[in-house]
Coordinates of C-alpha atoms and ligand atoms in Angstrom, one line a residue:
M1 CA 46.8 43.1 -67.6
K2 CA 47.4 46.8 -67.7
V3 CA 46.8 48.9 -64.6
E4 CA 46.4 52.6 -64.8
F5 CA 45.9 55.2 -61.9
S6 CA 44.2 58.4 -62.7
A7 CA 42.4 61.3 -61.2
F8 CA 38.6 61.2 -61.1
P9 CA 37.0 61.9 -64.5
K10 CA 34.3 64.4 -65.1
A11 CA 31.9 61.6 -65.9
F12 CA 32.1 57.8 -65.6
S13 CA 31.6 55.5 -68.6
G14 CA 31.9 51.8 -69.4
N15 CA 32.1 49.2 -66.5
V16 CA 32.6 51.0 -63.2
A17 CA 33.1 49.8 -59.6
A18 CA 32.3 52.0 -56.6
F19 CA 32.5 51.5 -52.8
V20 CA 29.6 51.0 -50.4
A21 CA 30.3 50.8 -46.6
A22 CA 28.4 48.7 -44.1
D23 CA 24.7 49.2 -43.7
K24 CA 24.3 50.3 -47.3
Q25 CA 26.2 53.5 -47.0
L26 CA 27.0 54.7 -50.5
L27 CA 30.4 56.4 -50.6
A28 CA 30.9 59.6 -52.8
T29 CA 31.0 57.9 -56.3
A30 CA 28.1 55.5 -55.7
Q31 CA 26.1 58.4 -54.3
S32 CA 26.8 60.5 -57.4
I33 CA 25.6 57.7 -59.6
N34 CA 22.5 57.1 -57.4
K35 CA 21.0 60.5 -58.2
D36 CA 17.6 59.0 -59.2
G37 CA 17.7 56.4 -56.4
T38 CA 18.1 53.3 -58.7
V39 CA 21.3 52.1 -57.1
A40 CA 19.7 52.2 -53.6
R41 CA 16.7 50.4 -54.9
A42 CA 18.8 47.7 -56.5
I43 CA 20.7 47.2 -53.2
D44 CA 17.4 47.0 -51.3
A45 CA 16.3 44.3 -53.7
S46 CA 19.4 42.2 -52.9
R47 CA 21.4 40.7 -50.0
F48 CA 24.1 43.2 -50.5
T49 CA 24.7 45.4 -47.5
G50 CA 28.2 46.8 -48.1
A51 CA 29.8 44.2 -45.7
K52 CA 33.5 43.7 -46.3
G53 CA 34.1 41.6 -49.4
Q54 CA 30.6 41.6 -50.8
S55 CA 29.9 42.7 -54.4
L56 CA 26.8 43.4 -56.4
T57 CA 26.7 44.2 -60.1
V58 CA 23.8 46.2 -61.3
L59 CA 22.7 47.8 -64.6
G60 CA 24.5 51.2 -65.4
Q61 CA 22.8 54.3 -66.7
A62 CA 21.6 55.0 -70.2
G63 CA 24.4 56.4 -72.4
T64 CA 27.0 56.4 -69.7
I65 CA 27.8 53.5 -67.3
A66 CA 27.4 50.0 -68.7
R67 CA 27.6 47.9 -65.6
L68 CA 28.0 49.2 -62.1
T69 CA 29.7 46.9 -59.5
L70 CA 29.3 47.8 -55.9
L71 CA 32.1 46.7 -53.7
G72 CA 31.6 46.3 -49.9
V73 CA 34.3 48.0 -47.8
G74 CA 32.5 47.1 -44.5
K75 CA 32.7 48.9 -41.2
N76 CA 35.3 51.4 -39.9
R77 CA 38.8 50.1 -40.0
E78 CA 37.9 46.9 -41.8
L79 CA 39.4 47.9 -45.1
D80 CA 43.0 46.8 -44.5
A81 CA 45.5 45.9 -47.1
R82 CA 44.3 42.3 -47.4
A83 CA 40.7 43.3 -47.7
A84 CA 41.6 45.8 -50.5
E85 CA 43.5 43.0 -52.3
A86 CA 40.4 40.8 -52.0
L87 CA 38.2 43.5 -53.5
G88 CA 40.6 43.8 -56.5
G89 CA 40.5 40.1 -56.9
I90 CA 36.7 39.9 -56.7
L91 CA 36.3 42.6 -59.2
A92 CA 38.8 41.0 -61.7
A93 CA 37.1 37.7 -61.4
E94 CA 33.7 39.2 -61.9
A95 CA 34.9 41.2 -64.9
N96 CA 36.5 38.1 -66.5
A97 CA 33.3 36.1 -65.9
A98 CA 31.3 38.8 -67.7
G99 CA 33.8 38.9 -70.6
Q100 CA 34.7 42.6 -69.9
K101 CA 37.8 44.0 -71.5
A102 CA 38.1 47.0 -69.3
V103 CA 36.8 48.0 -65.9
S104 CA 37.4 51.0 -63.7
V105 CA 37.2 51.5 -59.9
A106 CA 36.6 54.7 -58.0
V107 CA 38.5 54.7 -54.8
D108 CA 36.6 57.1 -52.6
P109 CA 38.3 58.0 -49.2
V110 CA 37.2 55.3 -46.8
K111 CA 36.5 56.8 -43.3
G112 CA 38.3 54.9 -40.6
S113 CA 40.6 52.9 -42.8
K114 CA 44.3 53.0 -41.9
L115 CA 45.2 53.1 -45.6
T116 CA 45.4 56.2 -47.8
P117 CA 43.4 56.0 -51.1
G118 CA 46.8 55.5 -52.8
Q119 CA 47.5 52.5 -50.8
I120 CA 44.0 51.1 -51.3
A121 CA 44.3 51.6 -55.0
A122 CA 47.6 49.8 -55.2
R123 CA 46.3 46.9 -53.2
I124 CA 43.2 46.6 -55.4
A125 CA 45.5 46.5 -58.4
L126 CA 47.7 43.8 -56.7
G127 CA 44.7 41.7 -55.8
A128 CA 43.3 41.9 -59.3
Q129 CA 46.6 40.8 -60.8
L130 CA 47.1 37.9 -58.5
R131 CA 43.6 36.6 -59.1
T132 CA 44.0 36.5 -62.8
Y133 CA 46.9 34.2 -62.9
R134 CA 46.3 31.2 -65.3
F135 CA 48.5 28.2 -66.1
D136 CA 47.3 27.4 -69.6
K137 CA 50.4 26.9 -71.6
Y138 CA 49.4 23.3 -72.4
K139 CA 45.9 24.2 -73.7
T140 CA 45.9 24.3 -77.5
K141 CA 42.1 24.5 -77.9
D142 CA 40.8 27.1 -75.5
K143 CA 37.9 29.1 -76.9
P144 CA 38.2 33.0 -76.4
E145 CA 35.5 32.8 -73.7
Q146 CA 37.6 30.5 -71.6
K147 CA 40.5 32.9 -71.6
N148 CA 40.8 36.0 -69.4
S149 CA 39.0 38.9 -71.1
L150 CA 40.1 41.7 -68.8
E151 CA 42.9 43.7 -70.5
Q152 CA 42.9 46.9 -68.5
I153 CA 41.9 48.1 -65.0
T154 CA 41.7 51.9 -64.4
I155 CA 41.8 53.1 -60.8
F156 CA 40.4 56.5 -60.1
L157 CA 41.4 58.4 -57.0
A158 CA 42.6 61.8 -55.8
G159 CA 46.4 61.6 -55.9
P160 CA 47.1 58.9 -58.5
A161 CA 50.9 59.5 -58.2
E162 CA 51.0 58.0 -54.8
A163 CA 49.2 55.0 -56.0
R164 CA 51.6 54.6 -58.9
R165 CA 54.5 54.6 -56.5
A166 CA 52.9 52.2 -54.0
Y167 CA 52.0 49.8 -56.9
G168 CA 55.5 50.0 -58.2
Q169 CA 56.7 48.6 -54.9
L170 CA 54.2 45.8 -55.1
E171 CA 55.0 44.7 -58.7
P172 CA 57.9 42.4 -57.8
T173 CA 55.3 40.4 -55.6
I174 CA 53.2 39.7 -58.7
D175 CA 56.2 38.5 -60.6
A176 CA 57.5 36.3 -57.8
V177 CA 54.1 34.8 -57.0
F178 CA 53.5 33.9 -60.7
F179 CA 57.0 32.5 -61.0
A180 CA 56.4 30.2 -57.9
R181 CA 53.0 29.2 -59.2
D182 CA 54.5 28.2 -62.5
L183 CA 57.0 26.1 -60.8
V184 CA 54.4 24.3 -58.7
S185 CA 51.9 23.9 -61.6
E186 CA 54.4 22.3 -64.0
P187 CA 54.0 18.5 -64.4
A188 CA 56.8 16.4 -63.3
N189 CA 57.9 15.2 -66.8
V190 CA 58.7 18.8 -67.5
L191 CA 59.9 20.0 -64.1
Y192 CA 62.4 17.5 -62.7
P193 CA 65.3 18.6 -60.4
A194 CA 67.7 19.8 -63.0
E195 CA 64.9 21.8 -64.8
F196 CA 63.8 23.3 -61.5
A197 CA 67.5 24.3 -60.9
R198 CA 67.7 25.7 -64.4
R199 CA 64.7 27.9 -63.9
A200 CA 66.1 29.1 -60.6
R201 CA 69.3 30.1 -62.4
E202 CA 67.3 32.9 -64.1
L203 CA 67.4 34.7 -60.8
T204 CA 71.1 35.5 -61.6
K205 CA 69.7 38.3 -63.7
L206 CA 68.3 39.9 -60.6
G207 CA 71.5 39.7 -58.7
V208 CA 71.0 36.4 -56.9
K209 CA 74.1 34.2 -56.7
V210 CA 72.9 30.7 -57.8
E211 CA 74.9 27.6 -57.2
I212 CA 73.8 24.1 -58.1
L213 CA 75.3 21.0 -56.6
G214 CA 74.9 17.6 -58.4
E215 CA 75.1 14.1 -57.0
A216 CA 78.8 13.8 -57.1
E217 CA 79.3 17.0 -55.1
M218 CA 76.7 16.0 -52.5
K219 CA 78.3 12.6 -52.2
K220 CA 81.6 14.3 -51.3
L221 CA 79.8 16.3 -48.6
G222 CA 78.3 13.2 -47.2
M223 CA 74.7 14.0 -47.9
N224 CA 73.8 10.3 -48.2
V225 CA 70.3 10.6 -46.7
L226 CA 69.2 13.1 -49.3
L227 CA 70.9 11.0 -52.1
G228 CA 69.2 7.8 -50.9
V229 CA 65.8 9.4 -51.8
G230 CA 66.8 10.2 -55.4
Q231 CA 68.6 6.9 -55.9
G232 CA 65.6 5.2 -57.6
S233 CA 65.2 8.0 -60.1
E234 CA 66.6 8.5 -63.6
R235 CA 66.8 12.1 -62.9
E236 CA 69.8 13.5 -61.0
S237 CA 69.2 15.0 -57.6
Q238 CA 70.2 18.6 -57.1
L239 CA 71.0 21.0 -54.3
L240 CA 70.0 24.5 -55.2
V241 CA 71.8 27.2 -53.3
M242 CA 70.8 30.9 -53.7
R243 CA 72.4 33.9 -52.1
W244 CA 71.0 37.4 -51.8
M245 CA 73.4 39.3 -49.6
N246 CA 72.3 42.9 -49.8
G247 CA 72.2 43.6 -46.0
P248 CA 74.8 45.0 -43.7
K249 CA 78.1 43.0 -43.7
S250 CA 77.8 42.3 -40.0
Q251 CA 74.3 40.8 -40.3
K252 CA 74.3 36.9 -40.1
P253 CA 72.1 35.6 -42.8
V254 CA 68.7 34.1 -42.5
A255 CA 68.4 30.7 -44.2
L256 CA 65.3 29.6 -46.1
I257 CA 65.0 25.8 -46.8
G258 CA 62.6 24.2 -49.2
K259 CA 61.5 20.7 -49.9
G260 CA 61.6 20.0 -53.6
V261 CA 60.3 16.6 -54.3
C262 CA 59.5 17.1 -58.0
F263 CA 57.4 13.9 -57.9
D264 CA 56.6 11.7 -54.9
T265 CA 55.5 8.2 -55.7
G266 CA 56.3 7.1 -52.2
G267 CA 59.2 5.0 -53.6
I268 CA 59.2 1.3 -52.7
S269 CA 56.6 2.2 -50.0
L270 CA 54.5 3.1 -53.0
K271 CA 51.5 5.4 -52.7
P272 CA 48.0 4.3 -53.9
A273 CA 47.1 5.4 -57.4
G274 CA 44.2 7.6 -56.6
G275 CA 45.3 11.2 -56.4
M276 CA 48.9 10.5 -56.9
E277 CA 49.1 13.1 -59.6
D278 CA 48.9 15.7 -56.8
M279 CA 52.5 14.7 -55.9
K280 CA 53.8 16.9 -58.7
W281 CA 53.4 19.7 -56.3
D282 CA 55.5 18.0 -53.6
M283 CA 58.0 20.7 -54.4
G284 CA 55.9 23.5 -53.1
G285 CA 58.3 24.3 -50.3
A286 CA 61.1 24.8 -52.8
G287 CA 58.8 26.8 -55.1
A288 CA 58.0 29.1 -52.2
V289 CA 61.7 29.6 -51.2
T290 CA 62.7 30.2 -54.8
G291 CA 59.8 32.6 -55.3
A292 CA 60.8 34.4 -52.0
M293 CA 64.4 34.8 -53.3
R294 CA 63.0 36.3 -56.5
L295 CA 60.8 38.7 -54.6
L296 CA 63.6 39.8 -52.2
A297 CA 65.9 40.5 -55.2
G298 CA 63.1 42.0 -57.3
R299 CA 62.5 44.6 -54.6
K300 CA 66.2 44.8 -53.6
A301 CA 65.6 43.9 -49.9
R302 CA 68.3 45.2 -47.5
A303 CA 68.9 41.9 -45.9
N304 CA 71.2 38.8 -46.1
V305 CA 69.2 35.8 -47.2
V306 CA 70.2 32.3 -48.4
G307 CA 67.9 29.8 -50.0
V308 CA 68.6 26.1 -50.1
C309 CA 66.4 23.7 -51.9
A310 CA 66.7 19.9 -52.0
L311 CA 65.4 18.8 -55.4
V312 CA 64.8 15.1 -55.9
E313 CA 62.4 12.7 -57.5
N314 CA 61.1 9.8 -55.3
M315 CA 60.7 6.8 -57.5
P316 CA 60.5 2.9 -57.1
D317 CA 63.2 1.2 -59.1
G318 CA 65.7 -1.7 -59.0
N319 CA 68.1 0.8 -57.5
A320 CA 65.7 2.4 -55.2
Q321 CA 66.2 2.6 -51.5
R322 CA 64.5 -0.2 -49.5
P323 CA 62.6 0.0 -46.3
G324 CA 65.0 -0.9 -43.5
D325 CA 68.1 0.7 -45.2
V326 CA 70.4 2.6 -43.0
V327 CA 72.0 5.8 -44.3
K328 CA 74.4 8.3 -42.8
S329 CA 73.7 12.0 -42.9
M330 CA 76.0 14.9 -43.5
S331 CA 75.6 15.6 -39.7
G332 CA 77.1 12.1 -39.0
Q333 CA 73.8 10.9 -37.5
T334 CA 72.4 7.7 -39.0
V335 CA 68.9 7.1 -40.1
E336 CA 66.9 3.8 -40.5
V337 CA 64.5 4.4 -43.4
I338 CA 61.4 2.5 -42.3
N339 CA 59.1 4.1 -44.9
T340 CA 60.4 5.5 -48.2
D341 CA 57.3 7.6 -48.5
A342 CA 58.6 9.7 -45.5
E343 CA 61.2 11.2 -47.8
G344 CA 60.7 14.9 -47.2
R345 CA 62.4 14.8 -43.9
L346 CA 65.3 12.8 -45.4
I347 CA 66.2 15.3 -48.0
L348 CA 65.7 18.3 -45.6
C349 CA 67.9 17.0 -42.9
D350 CA 70.9 17.2 -45.2
A351 CA 69.9 20.5 -46.8
M352 CA 69.4 22.0 -43.3
W353 CA 72.8 20.7 -42.1
Y354 CA 74.5 22.0 -45.3
A355 CA 72.9 25.5 -44.8
Q356 CA 74.0 25.7 -41.2
E357 CA 77.5 24.5 -41.8
K358 CA 78.1 26.7 -44.8
F359 CA 76.3 29.9 -43.8
K360 CA 76.0 30.0 -40.0
P361 CA 72.5 31.5 -40.2
Q362 CA 70.9 33.3 -37.2
A363 CA 67.6 31.9 -38.1
M364 CA 66.4 29.0 -40.3
V365 CA 62.9 28.6 -41.7
E366 CA 62.0 25.5 -43.7
L367 CA 58.9 25.0 -45.8
S368 CA 57.6 21.6 -46.9
T369 CA 54.6 19.7 -48.0
L370 CA 55.6 17.2 -45.4
T371 CA 52.7 15.3 -44.0
G372 CA 49.1 14.4 -45.0
A373 CA 48.3 14.6 -41.3
I374 CA 48.7 18.3 -41.2
I375 CA 45.8 18.5 -43.6
V376 CA 43.7 16.3 -41.2
A377 CA 44.6 18.7 -38.4
L378 CA 44.4 22.1 -40.1
G379 CA 42.7 21.6 -43.4
H380 CA 43.4 24.2 -46.1
E381 CA 43.2 27.3 -43.8
R382 CA 46.5 27.3 -42.0
A383 CA 49.9 25.8 -42.3
G384 CA 51.4 24.0 -39.3
L385 CA 54.2 25.8 -37.5
F386 CA 56.8 24.1 -35.4
S387 CA 59.7 26.0 -33.8
N388 CA 62.3 26.0 -31.0
N389 CA 61.9 29.7 -30.6
T390 CA 58.7 31.6 -29.5
P391 CA 59.7 35.1 -30.7
L392 CA 60.5 33.6 -34.1
S393 CA 57.1 31.9 -34.2
N394 CA 55.3 35.0 -33.2
R395 CA 57.0 37.0 -35.9
L396 CA 56.2 34.5 -38.6
R397 CA 52.6 34.3 -37.5
A398 CA 52.3 38.1 -37.5
A399 CA 53.8 38.4 -41.0
G400 CA 51.4 35.7 -42.2
A401 CA 48.4 37.2 -40.7
G402 CA 49.0 40.5 -42.4
I403 CA 49.1 39.1 -45.9
G404 CA 46.6 36.2 -45.4
E405 CA 49.0 33.3 -45.2
K406 CA 48.0 31.9 -41.8
L407 CA 50.0 29.7 -39.5
W408 CA 49.1 27.6 -36.4
R409 CA 51.7 26.6 -34.0
L410 CA 51.9 23.0 -32.8
P411 CA 53.9 21.5 -30.0
L412 CA 57.3 19.7 -29.9
G413 CA 58.7 17.8 -26.9
P414 CA 61.0 15.0 -25.6
K415 CA 58.2 12.4 -25.5
Y416 CA 57.5 13.0 -29.2
D417 CA 61.1 12.9 -29.9
K418 CA 61.6 9.6 -28.3
M419 CA 59.1 8.1 -30.7
I420 CA 61.6 8.2 -33.6
D421 CA 64.4 6.4 -31.8
S422 CA 65.6 3.3 -33.7
E423 CA 66.9 0.0 -32.5
I424 CA 69.8 -0.1 -34.8
A425 CA 70.5 3.5 -35.9
D426 CA 70.3 7.0 -34.3
M427 CA 66.8 7.4 -35.5
R428 CA 64.1 6.0 -37.8
N429 CA 62.3 8.2 -40.3
V430 CA 58.8 7.2 -39.1
T431 CA 57.3 5.9 -35.8
N432 CA 55.5 2.7 -35.6
S433 CA 52.0 4.3 -35.3
R434 CA 50.2 7.1 -37.1
D435 CA 50.0 9.0 -33.8
A436 CA 51.0 12.7 -33.9
S437 CA 52.8 12.1 -37.3
S438 CA 53.1 15.8 -38.2
I439 CA 54.8 16.4 -34.9
T440 CA 57.2 13.4 -35.1
A441 CA 58.2 14.6 -38.6
A442 CA 59.1 17.9 -37.1
Q443 CA 61.0 16.1 -34.3
F444 CA 63.0 14.4 -36.9
L445 CA 63.9 17.7 -38.5
Q446 CA 64.8 19.3 -35.1
R447 CA 67.5 16.6 -34.6
F448 CA 69.4 18.4 -37.3
V449 CA 69.1 22.0 -35.9
Q450 CA 72.4 23.2 -34.5
E451 CA 72.8 24.9 -31.1
G452 CA 71.8 28.6 -31.1
V453 CA 70.0 28.5 -34.4
A454 CA 66.4 29.9 -34.2
W455 CA 64.5 27.4 -36.3
A456 CA 61.0 27.0 -37.7
H457 CA 59.4 24.3 -39.8
L458 CA 56.3 25.1 -41.8
D459 CA 54.3 22.1 -42.9
I460 CA 52.5 23.5 -45.9
A461 CA 50.9 20.3 -47.3
G462 CA 47.5 21.7 -47.0
M463 CA 48.4 25.1 -48.5
A464 CA 50.5 24.7 -51.5
W465 CA 47.6 23.8 -53.8
S466 CA 44.0 24.9 -53.6
N467 CA 41.1 23.0 -55.2
K468 CA 38.7 25.9 -54.7
G469 CA 40.8 29.1 -54.8
D470 CA 40.0 32.3 -53.0
S471 CA 39.7 36.0 -53.7
T472 CA 43.2 36.5 -54.8
T473 CA 44.2 33.0 -55.8
P474 CA 42.7 31.0 -58.6
K475 CA 42.4 27.2 -58.2
G476 CA 45.7 25.4 -58.4
A477 CA 49.2 26.5 -57.2
T478 CA 48.9 29.1 -54.5
A479 CA 52.6 30.2 -54.0
Y480 CA 51.8 30.0 -50.3
G481 CA 55.0 31.1 -48.4
V482 CA 56.4 33.6 -51.0
R483 CA 54.8 36.6 -49.5
L484 CA 55.0 35.2 -45.9
L485 CA 58.8 34.9 -46.1
D486 CA 59.2 38.2 -47.8
T487 CA 57.0 40.0 -45.2
W488 CA 58.7 38.3 -42.3
I489 CA 62.2 39.5 -43.6
A490 CA 60.9 43.0 -44.4
E491 CA 59.4 43.3 -40.9
N492 CA 62.4 41.9 -39.0
Y493 CA 65.7 42.1 -40.8
E494 CA 65.6 45.3 -42.8
K495 CA 65.5 47.9 -40.0
Ligands
BES1 N1 54.4 14.5 -49.8 C1 53.8 13.7 -48.8 C2 52.9 14.5 -48.0 C3 51.7 15.0 -48.6 C4 50.5 14.4 -48.6 C5 51.7 16.3 -49.2 C6 49.4 14.9 -49.2 C7 50.5 16.9 -49.8 C8 49.4 16.2 -49.8 C9 54.9 13.1 -47.9 O1 56.1 12.8 -48.5 C10 54.3 11.8 -47.4 O2 54.2 10.9 -48.2 N2 54.1 11.7 -46.1 C11 53.6 10.5 -45.5 C12 54.3 10.3 -44.2 C13 54.1 9.0 -43.6 C14 54.7 7.9 -44.5 C15 54.7 9.0 -42.2 C16 52.1 10.8 -45.2 O3 51.8 12.0 -44.8 O4 51.3 10.0 -45.3
MN2 MN1 56.2 10.9 -49.4
ZN3 ZN1 56.6 14.0 -50.1

């Protein structure tokens, strides 16, 4: 979709959107269109009040405006970056539903908003783009009305040059989010570990150093716990290592770790058939990390960041790992595999250890679709956050709040840790009850965090995929985590 920023025209035509503030306060453009009072009358005949995020489409005017969409900007200060993105998303969805090819928006100055019209305009464009993502490459019979109709969005404001600049800085976000959504949407017959790694290799073009370790190399490094998970699959397990070192030489890197289970059958502890197809997106953590690396490189972030993704397929097979097997990790600690379906923590413990040994990071943030229990606890509104470091937790939460990727911190502690002790090895991969199972999963990971490393685990099982979508995310893969990681790095490591 093409985006254009332009000064206000002498007269509006076509499909136009204009702002209305809380309590039906028409801003300049809406007011100028309301000369004969019809716009105000249409508002009075509806539930629309101008509250943040509301929209109302009414008839235009004879000979000029075709359809007029009123966008609610709410009260003073309510129109922040996220709210402006939402308006863009709502407008784009509305225009596509109506089959419009082009739409324009008038960005009048909004009293009390911390954003300039240029920033509001850029965020509207970003939101509109993010909302119109589609994964339709396998549809061969779509009728035109099932496709996106919207080809162009024109944003009118005083000072379009500033908006163009601001939008230019946001464009790498669109690219990275779409890249991550594609990875997460692909079915597992197409996207297996080596194919994921191959697609990540494209980041080389942006200046990311990409290294891919196969099973033989991981075997040499002693990553037996990771390898045990992929043992039942025909597809080779991979460790994807990405480096973006554009910060000061003296800055210790930040490590991003991703769970990349390209398909999770549960292994010998087989999952029930119903809904198992969802497990194609059990690589959402790796998708977010790879997307974040793409975004950092796309906008040339002044920071040192490494991304490490454990890519495997968890299958039942004659060669598959059995419940009760004991495996030795790269750290030297041994694990009794009680349940082969608790495979995320198994691949992550070796990936985390590798990242710490190799890169000595100052902080390590790991993302995984780790437990169904986190969905029971937090639903699809917030990811679970576990950390050994309160300042790090707070910074991650602040970054997420700003861009609408929310987090909720849950506890860790020695009593939970004890629950994963094993009779015959250093630890078991699950407890013998379902109690606190998101927490005990995090405790397992914490046993692989080295002294002095600020660590956070984000359980994104409820966030990687959306069955209902929201203002800037269509149904399906969300790319949750891409913007969160990027924003956290921008706010804390680039100063
Ligand atoms: N990939 C799943 C977790 C999951 C469930 C992600 C639903 C997204 C939606 C993970 O590998 C898993 O199977 N976890 C088990 C752990 C259990 C065996 C301790 C679970 O949550 O049931
Ligand atoms: Mn599993
Ligand atoms: Zn899994």
